[in-house]
Amino acid sequence: ITLVLQNVLISISFLLLYAVLSLSSSSGAMGCALISGVVTFCAAASLASTASSFAIEKDWIRCMSDTEQQFQQSERIFARISAFCRIGAPILVGLVLTTWSAQVAVAGIALWHVLSGLLDYSILKRIYFAVPELAARKRRRYEHLSSAQRPISATE
């Protein structure tokens, strides 16, 4: 859920940013409202990203690790990937912004984000169904509830 929410919020913020860049003058009430929307949706997307990262890095990795050593090694790998992305993404965005106009760059980055979000979702879905412990862990979380109180996804 957090991955989908994150992608929707980022897409909305990119649409608002594109609207800001399309205005001839972004000073005034409409420009301020659009910029406020961009900031608000980006902040909400950041929260969804944190929730998604926490679920994957802490919950899923622990569930898929057989030993504490394997868990620690997996955490180190995720930390390296995360550090690379946090350093590389701003550099890549800077190159895109200096190469093309701001509107084209925003549209291109938005398209890239939507496509990568679909790829993320499909990969996570494959992992979820390939590792039965992930689904079993979710079912155990709702065992104390009656079938009417359980979320639909927990009864599958």
PDB file of C-alpha atoms in Angstrom:
ATOM      1  CA  ILE A   1       0.000   0.000   0.000  1.00  0.00           C
ATOM      2  CA  THR A   2       2.767   2.451   0.887  1.00  0.00           C
ATOM      3  CA  LEU A   3       4.516   1.906  -2.444  1.00  0.00           C
ATOM      4  CA  VAL A   4       1.344   2.718  -4.390  1.00  0.00           C
ATOM      5  CA  LEU A   5       0.599   5.691  -2.137  1.00  0.00           C
ATOM      6  CA  GLN A   6       4.149   6.981  -2.560  1.00  0.00           C
ATOM      7  CA  ASN A   7       3.950   6.746  -6.359  1.00  0.00           C
ATOM      8  CA  VAL A   8       0.549   8.463  -6.493  1.00  0.00           C
ATOM      9  CA  LEU A   9       1.734  11.308  -4.246  1.00  0.00           C
ATOM     10  CA  ILE A  10       4.911  11.833  -6.249  1.00  0.00           C
ATOM     11  CA  SER A  11       2.975  11.795  -9.515  1.00  0.00           C
ATOM     12  CA  ILE A  12       0.610  14.453  -8.171  1.00  0.00           C
ATOM     13  CA  SER A  13       3.530  16.587  -7.019  1.00  0.00           C
ATOM     14  CA  PHE A  14       5.146  16.309 -10.465  1.00  0.00           C
ATOM     15  CA  LEU A  15       1.881  17.376 -12.116  1.00  0.00           C
ATOM     16  CA  LEU A  16       1.690  20.378  -9.799  1.00  0.00           C
ATOM     17  CA  LEU A  17       5.339  21.219 -10.476  1.00  0.00           C
ATOM     18  CA  TYR A  18       4.707  21.004 -14.209  1.00  0.00           C
ATOM     19  CA  ALA A  19       1.768  23.402 -13.740  1.00  0.00           C
ATOM     20  CA  VAL A  20       4.020  25.803 -11.800  1.00  0.00           C
ATOM     21  CA  LEU A  21       6.593  25.736 -14.594  1.00  0.00           C
ATOM     22  CA  SER A  22       3.893  26.245 -17.227  1.00  0.00           C
ATOM     23  CA  LEU A  23       2.570  29.417 -15.609  1.00  0.00           C
ATOM     24  CA  SER A  24       3.983  32.571 -17.104  1.00  0.00           C
ATOM     25  CA  SER A  25       4.278  34.028 -13.602  1.00  0.00           C
ATOM     26  CA  SER A  26       4.269  31.850 -10.516  1.00  0.00           C
ATOM     27  CA  SER A  27       3.931  34.780  -8.139  1.00  0.00           C
ATOM     28  CA  GLY A  28       0.376  35.297  -6.961  1.00  0.00           C
ATOM     29  CA  ALA A  29      -2.217  33.178  -5.273  1.00  0.00           C
ATOM     30  CA  MET A  30      -2.310  30.397  -7.888  1.00  0.00           C
ATOM     31  CA  GLY A  31       1.476  30.023  -7.940  1.00  0.00           C
ATOM     32  CA  CYS A  32       1.673  29.969  -4.135  1.00  0.00           C
ATOM     33  CA  ALA A  33      -1.113  27.368  -3.958  1.00  0.00           C
ATOM     34  CA  LEU A  34       0.613  25.144  -6.529  1.00  0.00           C
ATOM     35  CA  ILE A  35       3.999  25.418  -4.817  1.00  0.00           C
ATOM     36  CA  SER A  36       2.366  24.654  -1.455  1.00  0.00           C
ATOM     37  CA  GLY A  37       0.761  21.598  -3.042  1.00  0.00           C
ATOM     38  CA  VAL A  38       4.106  20.428  -4.413  1.00  0.00           C
ATOM     39  CA  VAL A  39       5.729  20.719  -0.979  1.00  0.00           C
ATOM     40  CA  THR A  40       2.789  19.023   0.785  1.00  0.00           C
ATOM     41  CA  PHE A  41       2.580  16.096  -1.621  1.00  0.00           C
ATOM     42  CA  CYS A  42       6.375  15.636  -1.595  1.00  0.00           C
ATOM     43  CA  ALA A  43       6.404  15.560   2.209  1.00  0.00           C
ATOM     44  CA  ALA A  44       3.599  12.984   2.269  1.00  0.00           C
ATOM     45  CA  ALA A  45       5.440  10.919  -0.367  1.00  0.00           C
ATOM     46  CA  SER A  46       8.569  11.044   1.772  1.00  0.00           C
ATOM     47  CA  LEU A  47       6.621   9.629   4.716  1.00  0.00           C
ATOM     48  CA  ALA A  48       5.217   6.854   2.526  1.00  0.00           C
ATOM     49  CA  SER A  49       8.732   6.121   1.276  1.00  0.00           C
ATOM     50  CA  THR A  50      10.016   5.827   4.830  1.00  0.00           C
ATOM     51  CA  ALA A  51       7.190   3.446   5.728  1.00  0.00           C
ATOM     52  CA  SER A  52       7.837   1.342   2.642  1.00  0.00           C
ATOM     53  CA  SER A  53      11.580   1.208   3.293  1.00  0.00           C
ATOM     54  CA  PHE A  54      11.018   0.243   6.903  1.00  0.00           C
ATOM     55  CA  ALA A  55       8.658  -2.567   5.925  1.00  0.00           C
ATOM     56  CA  ILE A  56      11.010  -3.970   3.311  1.00  0.00           C
ATOM     57  CA  GLU A  57      14.366  -3.447   5.009  1.00  0.00           C
ATOM     58  CA  LYS A  58      13.361  -4.499   8.498  1.00  0.00           C
ATOM     59  CA  ASP A  59      10.352  -6.799   8.236  1.00  0.00           C
ATOM     60  CA  TRP A  60      10.865  -8.634   4.956  1.00  0.00           C
ATOM     61  CA  ILE A  61      14.627  -9.072   5.267  1.00  0.00           C
ATOM     62  CA  ARG A  62      14.284 -10.415   8.806  1.00  0.00           C
ATOM     63  CA  CYS A  63      11.600 -12.816   7.650  1.00  0.00           C
ATOM     64  CA  MET A  64      13.721 -14.065   4.728  1.00  0.00           C
ATOM     65  CA  SER A  65      16.977 -14.353   6.704  1.00  0.00           C
ATOM     66  CA  ASP A  66      17.747 -17.695   8.289  1.00  0.00           C
ATOM     67  CA  THR A  67      20.446 -16.433  10.641  1.00  0.00           C
ATOM     68  CA  GLU A  68      21.357 -13.186  12.337  1.00  0.00           C
ATOM     69  CA  GLN A  69      24.560 -13.048  10.280  1.00  0.00           C
ATOM     70  CA  GLN A  70      22.580 -13.354   7.043  1.00  0.00           C
ATOM     71  CA  PHE A  71      20.221 -10.612   8.262  1.00  0.00           C
ATOM     72  CA  GLN A  72      23.126  -8.277   9.069  1.00  0.00           C
ATOM     73  CA  GLN A  73      24.748  -8.926   5.691  1.00  0.00           C
ATOM     74  CA  SER A  74      21.451  -8.197   3.916  1.00  0.00           C
ATOM     75  CA  GLU A  75      21.073  -4.973   5.898  1.00  0.00           C
ATOM     76  CA  ARG A  76      24.578  -3.901   4.847  1.00  0.00           C
ATOM     77  CA  ILE A  77      23.745  -4.571   1.196  1.00  0.00           C
ATOM     78  CA  PHE A  78      20.551  -2.527   1.480  1.00  0.00           C
ATOM     79  CA  ALA A  79      22.471   0.297   3.167  1.00  0.00           C
ATOM     80  CA  ARG A  80      24.964   0.376   0.270  1.00  0.00           C
ATOM     81  CA  ILE A  81      22.190   0.395  -2.327  1.00  0.00           C
ATOM     82  CA  SER A  82      20.399   3.158  -0.424  1.00  0.00           C
ATOM     83  CA  ALA A  83      23.571   5.255  -0.126  1.00  0.00           C
ATOM     84  CA  PHE A  84      24.306   4.845  -3.840  1.00  0.00           C
ATOM     85  CA  CYS A  85      20.770   5.969  -4.728  1.00  0.00           C
ATOM     86  CA  ARG A  86      20.880   8.934  -2.351  1.00  0.00           C
ATOM     87  CA  ILE A  87      24.137  10.110  -3.924  1.00  0.00           C
ATOM     88  CA  GLY A  88      23.428   9.163  -7.537  1.00  0.00           C
ATOM     89  CA  ALA A  89      19.843  10.398  -7.875  1.00  0.00           C
ATOM     90  CA  PRO A  90      20.576  14.111  -7.304  1.00  0.00           C
ATOM     91  CA  ILE A  91      23.488  13.913  -9.739  1.00  0.00           C
ATOM     92  CA  LEU A  92      21.287  12.298 -12.379  1.00  0.00           C
ATOM     93  CA  VAL A  93      18.485  14.832 -11.814  1.00  0.00           C
ATOM     94  CA  GLY A  94      21.006  17.658 -12.104  1.00  0.00           C
ATOM     95  CA  LEU A  95      22.249  16.277 -15.429  1.00  0.00           C
ATOM     96  CA  VAL A  96      18.689  15.965 -16.723  1.00  0.00           C
ATOM     97  CA  LEU A  97      17.818  19.513 -15.639  1.00  0.00           C
ATOM     98  CA  THR A  98      20.908  20.997 -17.292  1.00  0.00           C
ATOM     99  CA  THR A  99      20.415  19.010 -20.497  1.00  0.00           C
ATOM    100  CA  TRP A 100      16.732  19.722 -21.163  1.00  0.00           C
ATOM    101  CA  SER A 101      14.247  22.447 -20.308  1.00  0.00           C
ATOM    102  CA  ALA A 102      12.694  22.295 -16.861  1.00  0.00           C
ATOM    103  CA  GLN A 103       9.287  21.247 -18.214  1.00  0.00           C
ATOM    104  CA  VAL A 104      10.721  18.418 -20.311  1.00  0.00           C
ATOM    105  CA  ALA A 105      12.899  17.308 -17.384  1.00  0.00           C
ATOM    106  CA  VAL A 106       9.933  17.260 -14.977  1.00  0.00           C
ATOM    107  CA  ALA A 107       7.810  15.293 -17.459  1.00  0.00           C
ATOM    108  CA  GLY A 108      10.672  12.852 -18.126  1.00  0.00           C
ATOM    109  CA  ILE A 109      11.414  12.314 -14.458  1.00  0.00           C
ATOM    110  CA  ALA A 110       7.696  11.810 -13.750  1.00  0.00           C
ATOM    111  CA  LEU A 111       7.473   9.193 -16.507  1.00  0.00           C
ATOM    112  CA  TRP A 112      10.617   7.485 -15.216  1.00  0.00           C
ATOM    113  CA  HIS A 113       9.123   7.430 -11.722  1.00  0.00           C
ATOM    114  CA  VAL A 114       5.849   5.864 -12.887  1.00  0.00           C
ATOM    115  CA  LEU A 115       7.677   3.184 -14.880  1.00  0.00           C
ATOM    116  CA  SER A 116      10.103   2.395 -12.054  1.00  0.00           C
ATOM    117  CA  GLY A 117       7.178   2.284  -9.598  1.00  0.00           C
ATOM    118  CA  LEU A 118       5.473  -0.360 -11.731  1.00  0.00           C
ATOM    119  CA  LEU A 119       8.733  -2.316 -11.866  1.00  0.00           C
ATOM    120  CA  ASP A 120       9.143  -2.011  -8.070  1.00  0.00           C
ATOM    121  CA  TYR A 121       5.612  -3.258  -7.516  1.00  0.00           C
ATOM    122  CA  SER A 122       6.018  -6.249  -9.828  1.00  0.00           C
ATOM    123  CA  ILE A 123       9.329  -7.248  -8.221  1.00  0.00           C
ATOM    124  CA  LEU A 124       7.952  -6.944  -4.679  1.00  0.00           C
ATOM    125  CA  LYS A 125       4.867  -8.933  -5.663  1.00  0.00           C
ATOM    126  CA  ARG A 126       7.061 -11.709  -7.084  1.00  0.00           C
ATOM    127  CA  ILE A 127       9.153 -11.791  -3.916  1.00  0.00           C
ATOM    128  CA  TYR A 128       6.037 -11.867  -1.733  1.00  0.00           C
ATOM    129  CA  PHE A 129       4.612 -14.883  -3.562  1.00  0.00           C
ATOM    130  CA  ALA A 130       8.012 -16.612  -3.867  1.00  0.00           C
ATOM    131  CA  VAL A 131       8.643 -16.487  -0.098  1.00  0.00           C
ATOM    132  CA  PRO A 132       5.776 -18.240   1.720  1.00  0.00           C
ATOM    133  CA  GLU A 133       7.018 -16.988   5.110  1.00  0.00           C
ATOM    134  CA  LEU A 134       5.965 -13.433   4.205  1.00  0.00           C
ATOM    135  CA  ALA A 135       2.324 -14.430   3.668  1.00  0.00           C
ATOM    136  CA  ALA A 136       2.367 -16.760   6.704  1.00  0.00           C
ATOM    137  CA  ARG A 137       3.663 -13.945   8.892  1.00  0.00           C
ATOM    138  CA  LYS A 138       0.809 -11.697   7.754  1.00  0.00           C
ATOM    139  CA  ARG A 139      -1.778 -14.411   8.478  1.00  0.00           C
ATOM    140  CA  ARG A 140      -0.351 -14.974  11.983  1.00  0.00           C
ATOM    141  CA  ARG A 141      -0.715 -11.272  12.725  1.00  0.00           C
ATOM    142  CA  TYR A 142      -4.501 -11.546  12.274  1.00  0.00           C
ATOM    143  CA  GLU A 143      -5.113 -14.990  13.858  1.00  0.00           C
ATOM    144  CA  HIS A 144      -6.792 -13.530  16.953  1.00  0.00           C
ATOM    145  CA  LEU A 145      -9.435 -11.764  14.830  1.00  0.00           C
ATOM    146  CA  SER A 146     -12.618 -13.385  13.549  1.00  0.00           C
ATOM    147  CA  SER A 147     -12.837 -13.898   9.789  1.00  0.00           C
ATOM    148  CA  ALA A 148     -15.219 -10.943   9.504  1.00  0.00           C
ATOM    149  CA  GLN A 149     -12.685  -8.615  11.211  1.00  0.00           C
ATOM    150  CA  ARG A 150      -9.665  -9.698   9.157  1.00  0.00           C
ATOM    151  CA  PRO A 151      -8.525  -7.691   6.153  1.00  0.00           C
ATOM    152  CA  ILE A 152      -9.297  -9.426   2.869  1.00  0.00           C
ATOM    153  CA  SER A 153      -5.597  -9.854   2.049  1.00  0.00           C
ATOM    154  CA  ALA A 154      -4.973 -11.640   5.391  1.00  0.00           C
ATOM    155  CA  THR A 155      -7.480 -14.385   4.638  1.00  0.00           C
ATOM    156  CA  GLU A 156      -5.987 -15.350   1.290  1.00  0.00           C
TER     157      GLU A 156
END
